[in-house]
Coordinates of C-alpha atoms in Angstrom, one line a residue:
M1 CA 131.4 120.5 89.9
K2 CA 131.6 116.8 89.2
P3 CA 131.9 115.6 85.6
Q4 CA 128.7 114.5 84.0
M5 CA 128.2 110.8 84.2
G6 CA 126.7 108.7 81.5
F7 CA 123.9 106.5 82.7
P8 CA 122.9 103.5 80.4
D9 CA 119.2 103.7 81.1
T10 CA 116.7 106.5 80.4
I11 CA 114.3 106.8 83.3
F12 CA 110.8 108.1 83.5
A13 CA 108.1 108.6 86.1
L14 CA 104.9 110.3 87.0
S15 CA 106.1 113.4 88.9
S16 CA 102.8 115.2 89.7
G17 CA 101.3 113.1 92.5
R18 CA 98.2 111.1 93.0
L19 CA 95.7 110.4 90.2
P20 CA 93.2 111.3 89.0
S21 CA 94.1 115.0 88.7
G22 CA 93.5 117.9 86.3
V23 CA 97.0 117.6 84.9
A24 CA 99.6 114.8 85.1
V25 CA 103.3 115.5 84.5
I26 CA 105.5 112.7 83.3
R27 CA 109.2 113.4 83.5
I28 CA 111.9 111.6 81.5
S29 CA 115.7 111.9 81.7
G30 CA 118.6 110.2 79.8
A31 CA 120.3 109.5 76.5
Q32 CA 117.1 108.4 74.8
V33 CA 115.0 111.5 75.5
R34 CA 115.4 113.1 72.1
F35 CA 114.4 109.9 70.3
V36 CA 111.4 109.3 72.6
V37 CA 110.2 112.9 72.2
E38 CA 110.6 112.9 68.4
T39 CA 108.8 109.5 68.2
I40 CA 105.9 110.5 70.4
S41 CA 105.4 114.2 69.4
G42 CA 106.9 114.3 65.9
E43 CA 109.9 116.6 66.6
T44 CA 112.0 118.0 69.5
P45 CA 110.7 121.4 70.5
E46 CA 112.8 124.5 71.2
P47 CA 114.5 124.2 74.6
R48 CA 112.6 125.4 77.7
K49 CA 109.6 126.4 75.7
A50 CA 106.1 124.8 76.3
V51 CA 104.5 123.6 73.1
Y52 CA 101.1 122.0 72.5
R53 CA 101.4 118.7 70.8
Q54 CA 99.5 115.5 69.9
F55 CA 101.2 112.5 71.5
R56 CA 101.2 109.2 69.6
S57 CA 102.5 105.7 70.3
P58 CA 105.3 104.3 68.2
A59 CA 102.5 102.5 66.2
G60 CA 100.8 105.8 65.5
E61 CA 97.9 105.6 67.9
V62 CA 96.9 108.9 69.5
L63 CA 97.5 108.7 73.2
D64 CA 96.6 112.2 74.3
R65 CA 97.1 115.9 73.6
G66 CA 99.0 118.2 75.9
L67 CA 102.1 120.3 76.6
L68 CA 105.6 119.3 76.0
L69 CA 108.8 120.8 77.4
F70 CA 112.4 119.9 76.5
F71 CA 115.5 120.6 78.6
P72 CA 118.8 119.7 76.9
G73 CA 121.7 118.7 79.1
P74 CA 123.7 119.8 80.9
H75 CA 121.4 122.7 81.6
S76 CA 118.6 120.6 83.1
F77 CA 117.7 119.3 86.6
T78 CA 119.6 116.0 86.2
G79 CA 122.3 117.3 83.9
E80 CA 121.1 115.0 81.2
D81 CA 118.6 115.6 78.4
C82 CA 115.2 115.9 80.1
A83 CA 111.6 116.3 79.0
E84 CA 108.2 116.7 80.6
F85 CA 104.8 115.5 79.1
H86 CA 101.8 117.4 80.6
L87 CA 98.8 115.1 80.1
H88 CA 95.2 114.9 81.2
G89 CA 95.4 113.4 84.7
G90 CA 93.2 110.3 84.2
V91 CA 94.4 106.9 85.5
A92 CA 94.0 105.2 82.2
V93 CA 95.7 108.0 80.2
V94 CA 98.8 107.9 82.4
D95 CA 99.0 104.2 82.7
R96 CA 98.9 103.8 78.9
F97 CA 101.5 106.6 78.4
L98 CA 103.9 104.9 80.9
R99 CA 103.5 101.6 79.2
E100 CA 104.4 103.1 75.8
L101 CA 107.5 104.7 77.3
S102 CA 108.6 101.4 78.7
S103 CA 108.5 99.9 75.2
F104 CA 111.4 102.0 74.1
E105 CA 114.8 100.4 74.3
S106 CA 116.8 101.2 77.5
C107 CA 113.8 103.1 79.0
R108 CA 112.5 102.1 82.4
M109 CA 110.5 103.4 85.4
A110 CA 112.6 105.5 87.8
E111 CA 113.3 104.4 91.3
P112 CA 112.6 106.6 94.3
G113 CA 114.9 109.6 94.2
E114 CA 116.7 108.6 91.0
F115 CA 116.2 111.9 89.2
T116 CA 117.8 113.8 92.2
R117 CA 120.5 111.1 92.5
R118 CA 121.5 111.7 88.9
A119 CA 121.5 115.4 89.5
F120 CA 123.9 114.8 92.4
A121 CA 126.1 112.5 90.4
N122 CA 126.3 115.0 87.6
G123 CA 127.4 117.8 89.9
K124 CA 124.1 119.8 89.8
M125 CA 123.8 119.8 93.6
D126 CA 125.4 118.5 96.7
L127 CA 123.8 116.2 99.3
T128 CA 122.6 118.9 101.5
V129 CA 120.7 120.6 98.7
A130 CA 119.3 117.2 97.6
E131 CA 118.1 116.5 101.2
G132 CA 116.6 120.0 101.3
L133 CA 114.6 119.2 98.2
A134 CA 113.3 116.0 99.8
D135 CA 112.3 117.9 102.9
L136 CA 110.6 120.6 100.8
V137 CA 108.5 118.0 99.0
S138 CA 107.5 116.4 102.3
A139 CA 107.0 119.6 104.3
E140 CA 103.6 119.8 106.0
T141 CA 104.0 123.0 108.1
E142 CA 105.1 126.5 107.3
G143 CA 108.1 126.1 109.5
Q144 CA 109.2 122.9 107.8
R145 CA 108.8 124.6 104.4
R146 CA 110.9 127.6 105.4
L147 CA 113.6 125.4 106.8
A148 CA 113.7 123.1 103.8
L149 CA 113.8 126.0 101.4
Q150 CA 116.8 127.5 103.2
V151 CA 118.7 124.2 102.9
A152 CA 117.6 123.7 99.2
S153 CA 119.0 127.1 98.4
G154 CA 122.5 126.0 99.1
A155 CA 123.1 128.2 102.1
Q156 CA 124.0 125.2 104.3
R157 CA 126.4 123.8 101.6
N158 CA 128.2 127.2 101.3
L159 CA 128.7 127.4 105.1
Y160 CA 130.2 123.9 105.3
M161 CA 132.4 124.4 102.3
D162 CA 133.8 127.6 103.9
W163 CA 134.6 125.7 107.1
R164 CA 136.2 122.9 105.1
R165 CA 138.4 125.4 103.3
E166 CA 139.5 126.8 106.6
L167 CA 140.5 123.3 107.8
I168 CA 142.4 122.6 104.6
Q169 CA 144.2 125.9 104.8
A170 CA 145.1 125.2 108.4
R171 CA 146.6 121.8 107.5
A172 CA 148.5 123.4 104.6
L173 CA 150.1 126.0 106.9
I174 CA 151.1 123.3 109.5
E175 CA 152.5 121.0 106.8
A176 CA 154.4 124.0 105.4
E177 CA 156.0 124.6 108.7
L178 CA 156.9 120.9 109.0
D179 CA 158.4 120.6 105.5
F180 CA 159.9 124.0 104.9
A181 CA 160.9 125.2 108.4
D182 CA 164.3 126.3 107.1
E183 CA 163.0 128.4 104.2
S184 CA 162.9 132.1 104.6
D185 CA 159.5 132.6 103.0
V186 CA 157.8 130.4 105.6
P187 CA 157.0 132.3 108.8
G188 CA 158.1 130.7 112.0
S189 CA 155.5 129.0 114.3
V190 CA 152.6 129.7 112.0
S191 CA 150.8 126.9 113.9
A192 CA 150.2 129.3 116.8
K193 CA 147.9 131.4 114.6
V194 CA 146.3 128.2 113.2
W195 CA 145.2 126.9 116.6
Q196 CA 143.7 130.3 117.4
A197 CA 141.7 130.1 114.2
M198 CA 140.7 126.5 115.0
R199 CA 139.4 127.5 118.4
F200 CA 137.2 130.1 116.8
L201 CA 136.0 127.5 114.3
S202 CA 135.2 125.0 117.0
E203 CA 133.1 127.7 118.8
Q204 CA 131.2 128.4 115.6
I205 CA 130.4 124.7 115.1
G206 CA 129.4 124.4 118.7
R207 CA 126.9 127.3 118.3
H208 CA 125.7 125.8 115.1
L209 CA 125.0 122.5 116.8
V210 CA 123.0 124.2 119.5
D211 CA 120.9 125.9 116.8
G212 CA 120.4 122.5 115.2
E213 CA 119.0 121.0 118.4
R214 CA 116.4 123.7 118.5
A215 CA 115.6 123.5 114.8
A216 CA 115.1 119.8 115.1
V217 CA 111.6 120.7 116.5
F218 CA 110.6 121.8 113.0
R219 CA 111.5 118.4 111.6
D220 CA 110.8 116.0 114.4
G221 CA 108.0 117.9 116.1
F222 CA 107.1 119.2 119.6
H223 CA 105.8 116.3 121.6
V224 CA 103.0 116.8 124.3
A225 CA 101.9 113.9 126.5
I226 CA 98.6 114.1 128.4
I227 CA 98.7 112.1 131.6
G228 CA 96.6 111.8 134.7
A229 CA 94.3 109.6 136.7
P230 CA 91.6 107.6 135.0
N231 CA 88.5 109.6 134.0
A232 CA 90.3 113.0 134.4
G233 CA 89.2 113.8 130.8
K234 CA 92.4 113.1 128.9
S235 CA 90.6 111.6 125.9
S236 CA 88.0 114.4 125.9
L237 CA 90.8 117.0 125.9
L238 CA 92.6 115.2 123.0
N239 CA 89.3 115.2 121.0
M240 CA 88.8 118.9 121.7
L241 CA 92.3 119.8 120.7
A242 CA 92.2 117.7 117.5
G243 CA 88.8 119.0 116.5
R244 CA 87.4 115.5 116.0
D245 CA 86.7 112.2 117.8
V246 CA 90.0 110.3 117.8
A247 CA 89.7 108.7 121.2
I248 CA 86.9 106.7 122.8
I249 CA 85.3 108.5 125.7
S250 CA 83.7 106.5 128.5
E251 CA 82.9 106.8 132.2
E252 CA 84.6 103.4 132.6
A253 CA 88.0 103.7 134.1
G254 CA 90.8 102.2 131.9
T255 CA 89.1 102.8 128.6
T256 CA 92.3 104.1 127.1
R257 CA 94.9 101.3 127.1
D258 CA 97.3 102.4 124.5
L259 CA 98.9 105.6 123.2
I260 CA 96.6 107.7 120.8
E261 CA 98.4 110.4 118.9
V262 CA 97.3 113.3 116.8
K263 CA 99.4 115.8 114.8
L264 CA 98.6 119.5 114.8
D265 CA 100.2 122.5 113.0
L266 CA 100.7 125.1 115.7
G267 CA 102.7 128.2 114.8
G268 CA 104.2 126.4 111.8
I269 CA 105.5 123.6 114.0
P270 CA 104.3 120.0 113.9
V271 CA 102.9 119.3 117.4
F272 CA 102.2 115.7 118.4
L273 CA 99.6 115.3 121.2
T274 CA 99.4 111.9 122.9
D275 CA 96.5 110.6 125.0
T276 CA 97.7 108.0 127.5
A277 CA 96.3 105.4 129.8
G278 CA 95.2 106.6 133.2
L279 CA 97.9 106.2 135.9
R280 CA 96.8 103.8 138.6
E281 CA 97.6 100.4 140.1
A282 CA 96.1 98.1 137.4
D283 CA 95.2 94.5 137.7
G284 CA 95.0 93.6 134.1
H285 CA 98.1 92.8 132.0
V286 CA 97.0 94.8 129.0
E287 CA 96.3 97.9 131.1
R288 CA 99.6 97.6 132.9
I289 CA 101.4 97.7 129.5
G290 CA 99.4 100.8 128.6
I291 CA 100.4 102.5 131.8
E292 CA 104.1 101.6 131.2
R293 CA 103.8 103.1 127.7
A294 CA 102.2 106.2 129.2
R295 CA 105.1 106.7 131.6
A296 CA 107.7 106.2 128.8
R297 CA 105.9 108.7 126.6
A298 CA 105.9 111.3 129.4
A299 CA 109.6 110.7 130.0
S300 CA 110.4 111.6 126.4
A301 CA 107.9 114.4 125.9
D302 CA 108.9 118.1 125.5
L303 CA 105.8 119.0 127.5
V304 CA 103.7 117.0 130.0
L305 CA 100.1 118.1 130.7
L306 CA 99.1 116.6 134.1
L307 CA 95.3 116.7 133.7
E308 CA 93.2 116.6 136.9
D309 CA 89.5 116.6 137.6
M310 CA 88.9 119.9 139.4
S311 CA 85.7 118.6 141.0
R312 CA 87.6 115.7 142.7
P313 CA 91.4 115.9 142.2
E314 CA 93.2 112.6 142.5
S315 CA 96.9 112.2 143.1
V316 CA 98.9 109.9 140.8
D317 CA 102.4 108.5 141.0
L318 CA 104.2 110.7 138.5
P319 CA 106.9 109.2 136.2
D320 CA 110.3 110.8 135.8
F321 CA 110.6 113.2 132.9
E322 CA 112.9 115.9 131.6
G323 CA 110.4 118.2 129.8
A324 CA 108.2 120.9 131.4
M325 CA 105.0 119.9 133.3
W326 CA 101.8 122.0 133.5
R327 CA 99.0 121.1 135.9
V328 CA 95.8 121.5 134.0
G329 CA 92.5 121.5 135.8
N330 CA 89.6 119.9 133.8
K331 CA 85.8 120.0 134.4
K332 CA 85.9 123.6 135.5
D333 CA 82.2 123.8 134.9
L334 CA 81.7 121.3 137.8
A335 CA 84.3 122.6 140.2
D336 CA 84.2 125.0 143.2
P337 CA 85.0 128.4 141.8
G338 CA 87.4 129.1 144.7
N339 CA 89.4 126.0 144.3
G340 CA 91.7 126.8 141.4
E341 CA 95.1 128.0 142.6
R342 CA 96.8 124.6 142.2
W343 CA 96.4 124.5 138.4
T344 CA 98.3 126.5 135.8
Y345 CA 95.4 126.3 133.4
Q346 CA 91.7 125.6 134.0
I347 CA 89.5 124.2 131.2
S348 CA 86.4 122.3 130.4
A349 CA 87.1 119.7 127.8
R350 CA 83.3 119.3 127.4
S351 CA 82.3 122.9 126.8
G352 CA 85.7 124.1 125.4
E353 CA 86.1 126.8 128.1
G354 CA 89.8 127.7 128.5
V355 CA 90.9 125.3 125.7
D356 CA 91.9 128.2 123.3
D357 CA 94.2 129.6 126.0
L358 CA 95.8 126.2 126.5
I359 CA 96.4 125.9 122.8
E360 CA 98.0 129.3 122.6
A361 CA 100.3 128.4 125.5
I362 CA 101.3 125.1 123.8
T363 CA 102.0 127.1 120.6
R364 CA 104.2 129.6 122.5
S365 CA 106.1 126.8 124.2
A366 CA 106.8 125.0 120.9
V367 CA 107.8 128.2 119.1
E368 CA 110.1 129.2 122.0
K369 CA 111.8 125.8 121.9
A370 CA 112.3 125.9 118.1
G371 CA 113.7 129.4 118.2
S372 CA 114.4 131.4 115.0
I373 CA 115.2 129.8 111.7
G374 CA 116.8 132.9 110.2
D375 CA 120.3 131.4 110.4
V376 CA 121.6 128.3 108.6
V377 CA 121.1 125.3 110.8
P378 CA 121.8 121.5 110.4
T379 CA 118.5 119.8 109.6
R380 CA 119.2 116.1 109.8
H381 CA 120.6 113.7 112.4
R382 CA 123.3 112.7 109.9
H383 CA 124.5 116.3 109.7
M384 CA 124.5 116.6 113.5
D385 CA 126.5 113.4 114.0
L386 CA 129.2 114.4 111.4
L387 CA 129.4 118.0 112.8
K388 CA 130.0 116.6 116.3
A389 CA 132.7 114.3 114.9
T390 CA 134.3 117.3 113.1
R391 CA 134.3 119.4 116.2
Q392 CA 135.8 116.5 118.3
E393 CA 138.7 116.1 115.9
I394 CA 139.3 119.9 115.9
N395 CA 139.3 120.0 119.7
E396 CA 141.7 117.1 120.0
A397 CA 144.1 118.8 117.6
I398 CA 143.9 122.0 119.7
E399 CA 144.3 120.3 123.1
R400 CA 147.1 117.9 122.2
E401 CA 149.8 120.5 122.6
D402 CA 152.4 117.9 123.6
F403 CA 151.7 115.8 120.5
P404 CA 153.8 116.1 117.3
L405 CA 152.4 118.5 114.7
E406 CA 152.0 115.6 112.3
L407 CA 149.4 113.9 114.5
R408 CA 147.6 117.2 115.2
A409 CA 147.5 117.8 111.4
E410 CA 146.0 114.4 111.0
N411 CA 143.1 115.4 113.3
L412 CA 142.4 118.4 111.1
R413 CA 142.5 116.1 108.0
R414 CA 139.9 113.8 109.6
A415 CA 137.8 116.9 110.6
S416 CA 137.7 118.1 106.9
Q417 CA 136.7 114.6 105.8
F418 CA 133.7 114.5 108.2
L419 CA 132.6 117.9 106.8
G420 CA 133.0 116.6 103.3
R421 CA 130.8 113.7 104.1
I422 CA 127.9 116.1 104.9
T423 CA 128.0 117.7 101.4
G424 CA 128.9 114.4 99.6
D425 CA 132.4 115.5 98.5
V426 CA 134.1 112.7 100.4
D427 CA 133.4 108.9 100.7
V428 CA 129.6 108.8 100.8
E429 CA 128.8 105.8 98.6
D430 CA 127.7 103.8 101.5
I431 CA 124.9 106.2 102.5
L432 CA 123.6 107.3 99.0
D433 CA 121.1 104.4 98.7
V434 CA 119.7 105.3 102.1
I435 CA 119.4 109.0 101.4
F436 CA 117.8 108.8 98.0
S437 CA 115.5 105.9 98.8
Q438 CA 113.6 108.3 101.1
F439 CA 112.5 110.4 98.1
C440 CA 109.2 110.0 96.3
I441 CA 109.2 108.4 92.8
G442 CA 109.5 111.1 90.1
K443 CA 111.8 113.3 92.1

């Protein structure tokens, strides 16, 4: 644990979300908390016990009545003295209360993520736990919630700390062999066992990275691009899948000229569906741009739905893409019943026939790509990049058999530093502002 830091300012913020609401929670943290609480409520209550109080301004004017909780440091979220005022959630009530708090000396509004940043600085959590809390607050699907909760529990931190201890122990053994090779209590050639252990560690990190690539679907989403010729029914399908009119529908070819995206929660995974411009040789400059964007979106999509009019199929020049492609026949209600073998799925975007089966198939595909989230997985691109750098240093140390042990030990030192940057134990000042600025105010 890091030693508790003394911050000069006492910070406060509305922590309960958008107003108006039934209840508004204002959080305050810092050295002035006891003085503020005693001034506004009359006395400091018993720690961690909710009490009903009348809140007054320093001038004695009644502001509101509500609940008050006090959390003395270091046994609080931030490690400092903290308090929560539970008020009526009216805009005017909260605005006046915040203005009164700002009148106290050294008290100011908190910046985004500042409460959590103080918790990190005071050793209450590491960076992975802090990031897990941010993801938990912003989670919109069940899968995102479960993944964020796993990280916020500290499971990821514990795994990386174990790996870092292995690296430090390996360095210690190698350096002992270098420095005390003539001593009787240092076994000869301990480095042979070290490299065997490092190979196993590299394999573990490699599997962990593969799991992270799959789990990225929970965070970044599963992307589905709907492509096809003009008037194939792409916009109608998007509206049907979204359950509302998000795209303009017209018999006129080229109506859709830009990407139109909707987000769905399918199987606990965020699924992004994109309607694209019809693929054809276009004369207009704007439509050509739309078609180029359609091709680019298809190229980056996890799944491409090639939609075709079953009553009059029209071939299109398909873009290059790496994801899976399904041929989907639309306007089934207008097509010849015996002409359906070329399509993986047959639907009618107008009547809804076959659309439920298509949604179920998309859900299965997204869940299959995401895999299980039962194990600890890296959840951010920052983690993935540092884990790849860690593994590269380990592999270089293993493979450089003709190099002096001193240089191979240096590779292991660098590997342990990269791991330490994930949890915030090593040299992370340059990224703290970026990480905590992504939090909401009041967290």
